[in-house]
Short mmCIF file of C-alpha atoms in Angstrom, two decimals:
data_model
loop_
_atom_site.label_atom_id
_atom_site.label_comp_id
_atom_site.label_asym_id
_atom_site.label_seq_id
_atom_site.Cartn_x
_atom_site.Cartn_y
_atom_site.Cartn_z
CA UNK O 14 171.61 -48.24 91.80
CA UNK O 15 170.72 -44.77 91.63
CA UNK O 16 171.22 -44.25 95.52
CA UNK O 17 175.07 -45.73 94.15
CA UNK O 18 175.68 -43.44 91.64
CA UNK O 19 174.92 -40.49 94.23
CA UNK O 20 177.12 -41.41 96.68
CA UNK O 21 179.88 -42.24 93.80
CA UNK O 22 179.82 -38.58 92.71
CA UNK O 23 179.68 -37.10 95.94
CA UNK O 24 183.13 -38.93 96.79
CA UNK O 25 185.79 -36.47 95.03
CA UNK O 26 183.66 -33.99 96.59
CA UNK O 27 184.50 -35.09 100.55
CA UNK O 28 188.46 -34.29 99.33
CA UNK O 29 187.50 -30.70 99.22
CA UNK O 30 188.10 -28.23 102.31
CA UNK O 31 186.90 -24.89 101.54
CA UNK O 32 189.24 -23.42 104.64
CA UNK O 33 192.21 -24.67 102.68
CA UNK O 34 194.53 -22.13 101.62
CA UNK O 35 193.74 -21.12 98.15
CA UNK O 36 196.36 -23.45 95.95
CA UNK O 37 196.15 -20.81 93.13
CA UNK O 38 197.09 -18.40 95.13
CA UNK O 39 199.88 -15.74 93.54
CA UNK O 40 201.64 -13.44 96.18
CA UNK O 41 201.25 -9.48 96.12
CA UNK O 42 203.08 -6.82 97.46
CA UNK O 43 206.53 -7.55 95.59
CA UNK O 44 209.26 -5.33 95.37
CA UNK O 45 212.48 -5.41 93.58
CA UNK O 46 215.56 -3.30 94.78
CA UNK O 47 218.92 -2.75 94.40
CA UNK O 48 219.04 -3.66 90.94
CA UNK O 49 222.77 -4.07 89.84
CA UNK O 50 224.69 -5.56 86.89
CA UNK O 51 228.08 -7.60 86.49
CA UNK O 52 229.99 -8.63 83.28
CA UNK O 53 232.33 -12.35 83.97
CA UNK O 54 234.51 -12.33 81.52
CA UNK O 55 234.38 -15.42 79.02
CA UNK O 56 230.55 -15.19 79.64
CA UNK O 57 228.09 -13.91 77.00
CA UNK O 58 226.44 -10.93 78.33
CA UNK O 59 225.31 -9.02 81.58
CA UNK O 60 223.94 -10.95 84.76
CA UNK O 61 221.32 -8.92 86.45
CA UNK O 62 221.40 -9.39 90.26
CA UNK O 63 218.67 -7.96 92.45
CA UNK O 64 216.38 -8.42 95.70
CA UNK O 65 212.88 -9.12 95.77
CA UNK O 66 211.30 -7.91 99.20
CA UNK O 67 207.28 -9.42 99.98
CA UNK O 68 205.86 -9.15 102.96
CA UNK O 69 205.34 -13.29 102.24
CA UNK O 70 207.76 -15.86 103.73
CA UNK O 71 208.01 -17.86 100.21
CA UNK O 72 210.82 -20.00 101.56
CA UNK O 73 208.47 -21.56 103.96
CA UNK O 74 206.10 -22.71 101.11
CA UNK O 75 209.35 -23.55 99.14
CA UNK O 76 210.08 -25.76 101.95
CA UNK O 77 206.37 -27.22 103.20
CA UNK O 78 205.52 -27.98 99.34
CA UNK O 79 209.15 -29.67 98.81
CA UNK O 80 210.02 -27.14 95.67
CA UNK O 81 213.41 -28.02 94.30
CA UNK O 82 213.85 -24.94 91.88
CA UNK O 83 213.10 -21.32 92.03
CA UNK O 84 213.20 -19.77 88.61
CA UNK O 85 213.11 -15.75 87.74
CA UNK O 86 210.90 -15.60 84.50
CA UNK O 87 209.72 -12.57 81.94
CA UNK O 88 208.32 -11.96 79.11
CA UNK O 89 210.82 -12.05 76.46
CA UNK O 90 211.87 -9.21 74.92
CA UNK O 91 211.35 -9.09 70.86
CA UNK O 92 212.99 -12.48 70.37
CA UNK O 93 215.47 -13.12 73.40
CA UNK O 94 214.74 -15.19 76.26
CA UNK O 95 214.77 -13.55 80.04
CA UNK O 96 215.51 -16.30 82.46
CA UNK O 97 216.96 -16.57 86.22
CA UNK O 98 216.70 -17.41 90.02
CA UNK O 99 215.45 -16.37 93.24
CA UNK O 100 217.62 -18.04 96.19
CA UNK O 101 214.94 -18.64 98.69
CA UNK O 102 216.17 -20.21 100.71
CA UNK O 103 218.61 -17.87 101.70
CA UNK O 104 215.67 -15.37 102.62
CA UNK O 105 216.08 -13.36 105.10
CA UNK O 106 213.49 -11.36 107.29
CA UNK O 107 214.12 -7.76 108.22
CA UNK O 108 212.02 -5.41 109.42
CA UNK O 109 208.82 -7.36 108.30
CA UNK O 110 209.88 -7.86 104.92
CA UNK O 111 211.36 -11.00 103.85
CA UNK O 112 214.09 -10.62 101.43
CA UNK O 113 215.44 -12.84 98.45
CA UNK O 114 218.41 -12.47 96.24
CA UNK O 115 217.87 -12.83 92.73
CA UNK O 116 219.34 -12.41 89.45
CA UNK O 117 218.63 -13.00 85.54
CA UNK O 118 220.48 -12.50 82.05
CA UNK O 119 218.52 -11.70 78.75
CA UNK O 120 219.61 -14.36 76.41
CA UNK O 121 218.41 -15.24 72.31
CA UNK O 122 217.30 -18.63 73.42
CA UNK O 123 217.37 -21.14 76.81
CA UNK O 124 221.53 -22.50 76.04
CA UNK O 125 222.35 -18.80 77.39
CA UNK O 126 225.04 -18.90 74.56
CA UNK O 127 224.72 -15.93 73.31
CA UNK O 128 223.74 -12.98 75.79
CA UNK O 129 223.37 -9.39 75.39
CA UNK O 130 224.84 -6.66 77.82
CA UNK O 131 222.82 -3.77 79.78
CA UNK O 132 223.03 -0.88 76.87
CA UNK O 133 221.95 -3.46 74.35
CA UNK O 134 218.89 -4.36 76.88
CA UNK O 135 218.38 -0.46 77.30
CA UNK O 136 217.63 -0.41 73.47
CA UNK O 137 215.28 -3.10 73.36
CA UNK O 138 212.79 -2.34 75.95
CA UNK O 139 210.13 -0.03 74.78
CA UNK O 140 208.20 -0.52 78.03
CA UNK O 141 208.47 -2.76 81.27
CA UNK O 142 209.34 -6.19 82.04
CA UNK O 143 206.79 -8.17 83.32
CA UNK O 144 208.31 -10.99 85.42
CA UNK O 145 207.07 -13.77 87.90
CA UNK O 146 208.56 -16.12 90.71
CA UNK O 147 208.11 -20.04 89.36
CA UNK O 148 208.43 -22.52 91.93
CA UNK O 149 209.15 -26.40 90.54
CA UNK O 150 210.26 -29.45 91.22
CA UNK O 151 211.34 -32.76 89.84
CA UNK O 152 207.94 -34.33 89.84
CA UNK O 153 206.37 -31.41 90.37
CA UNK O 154 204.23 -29.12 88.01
CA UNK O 155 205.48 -25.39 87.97
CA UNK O 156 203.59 -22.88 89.91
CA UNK O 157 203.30 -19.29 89.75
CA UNK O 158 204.07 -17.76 92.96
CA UNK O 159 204.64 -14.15 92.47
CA UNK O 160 203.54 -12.45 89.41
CA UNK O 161 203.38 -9.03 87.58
CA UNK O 162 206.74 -8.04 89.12
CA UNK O 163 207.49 -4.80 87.09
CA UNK O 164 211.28 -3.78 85.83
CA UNK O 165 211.15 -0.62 83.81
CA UNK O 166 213.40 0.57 80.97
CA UNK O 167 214.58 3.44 83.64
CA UNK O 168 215.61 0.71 86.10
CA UNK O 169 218.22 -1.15 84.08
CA UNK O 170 219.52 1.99 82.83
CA UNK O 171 219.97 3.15 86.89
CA UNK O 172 221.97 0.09 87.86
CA UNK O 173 224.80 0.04 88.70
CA UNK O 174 228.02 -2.03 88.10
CA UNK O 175 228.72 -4.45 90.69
#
């Protein structure tokens, strides 16, 4: 019985590889450029568009791991909700650097009702932005694949209308 019991807990164990790529593992060397803004009328507020530059091809995990959604997320500002998308899978490589348009609106909850505009985001932000790349899917649990991506108050007030 005990010999049984051994060999029963050692089972989970024989799943493991330990030269498996770490599953936790959260991409570095991010960069955000060309920050712009935009203003559709009949729509609430300004839509910030961007590209993120790694030296990581995240639409080939996107792909190999079957992701459905790539969201843009930060910490909210006061009380208002920061929320958009990275298009991955239009990445494209250049000089080393894979590239991914992006884009996010500052909103006072998820419906994106009611948005605010760049000098009213100016005003709010006492320091940086902390944002992250979420991957998801439909029966998938989020994941974290780029995080700490910084946008400072100096930033937003340097971009430019698109």
């Amino acid at each position: 019985m005990r010999t049984f019991l051994i060999i029963l807990s050692t089972l989970p164990l024989l799943g493991c590889n330990p030269l498996a790529k770490n599953d936790k593992e959260i991409f570095k060397n991010i960069t955000l450029k060309n920050l712009t803004y935009s203003h559709l009328d009949g729509m609430s507020g300004d839509t910030f568009k961007f590209n993120l530059e790694t030296n990581d091809n995240l639409n080939k995990i996107y792909q190999e791991n079957n992701y459905k959604y790539s969201h843009f997320k930060c910490d909210n500002i006061k009380s208002y909700f920061v929320t958009g998308a990275i298009s991955v899978e239009g990445e494209k490589l250049k000089n080393g650097k894979y590239t991914s348009s992006g884009y996010f609106k500052v909103c006072e909850d998820e419906s994106m009702n009611v948005c605010i505009d760049k000098n009213q985001l100016e005003k709010l932000l006492t320091g940086n932005m902390s944002c992250r790349v979420v991957f998801s899917g439909l029966l998938q649990s989020s994941k974290v694949m780029v995080d700490n991506i910084l946008i400072s108050k100096e930033s937003i007030r340097k971009s430019n209308f698109q």
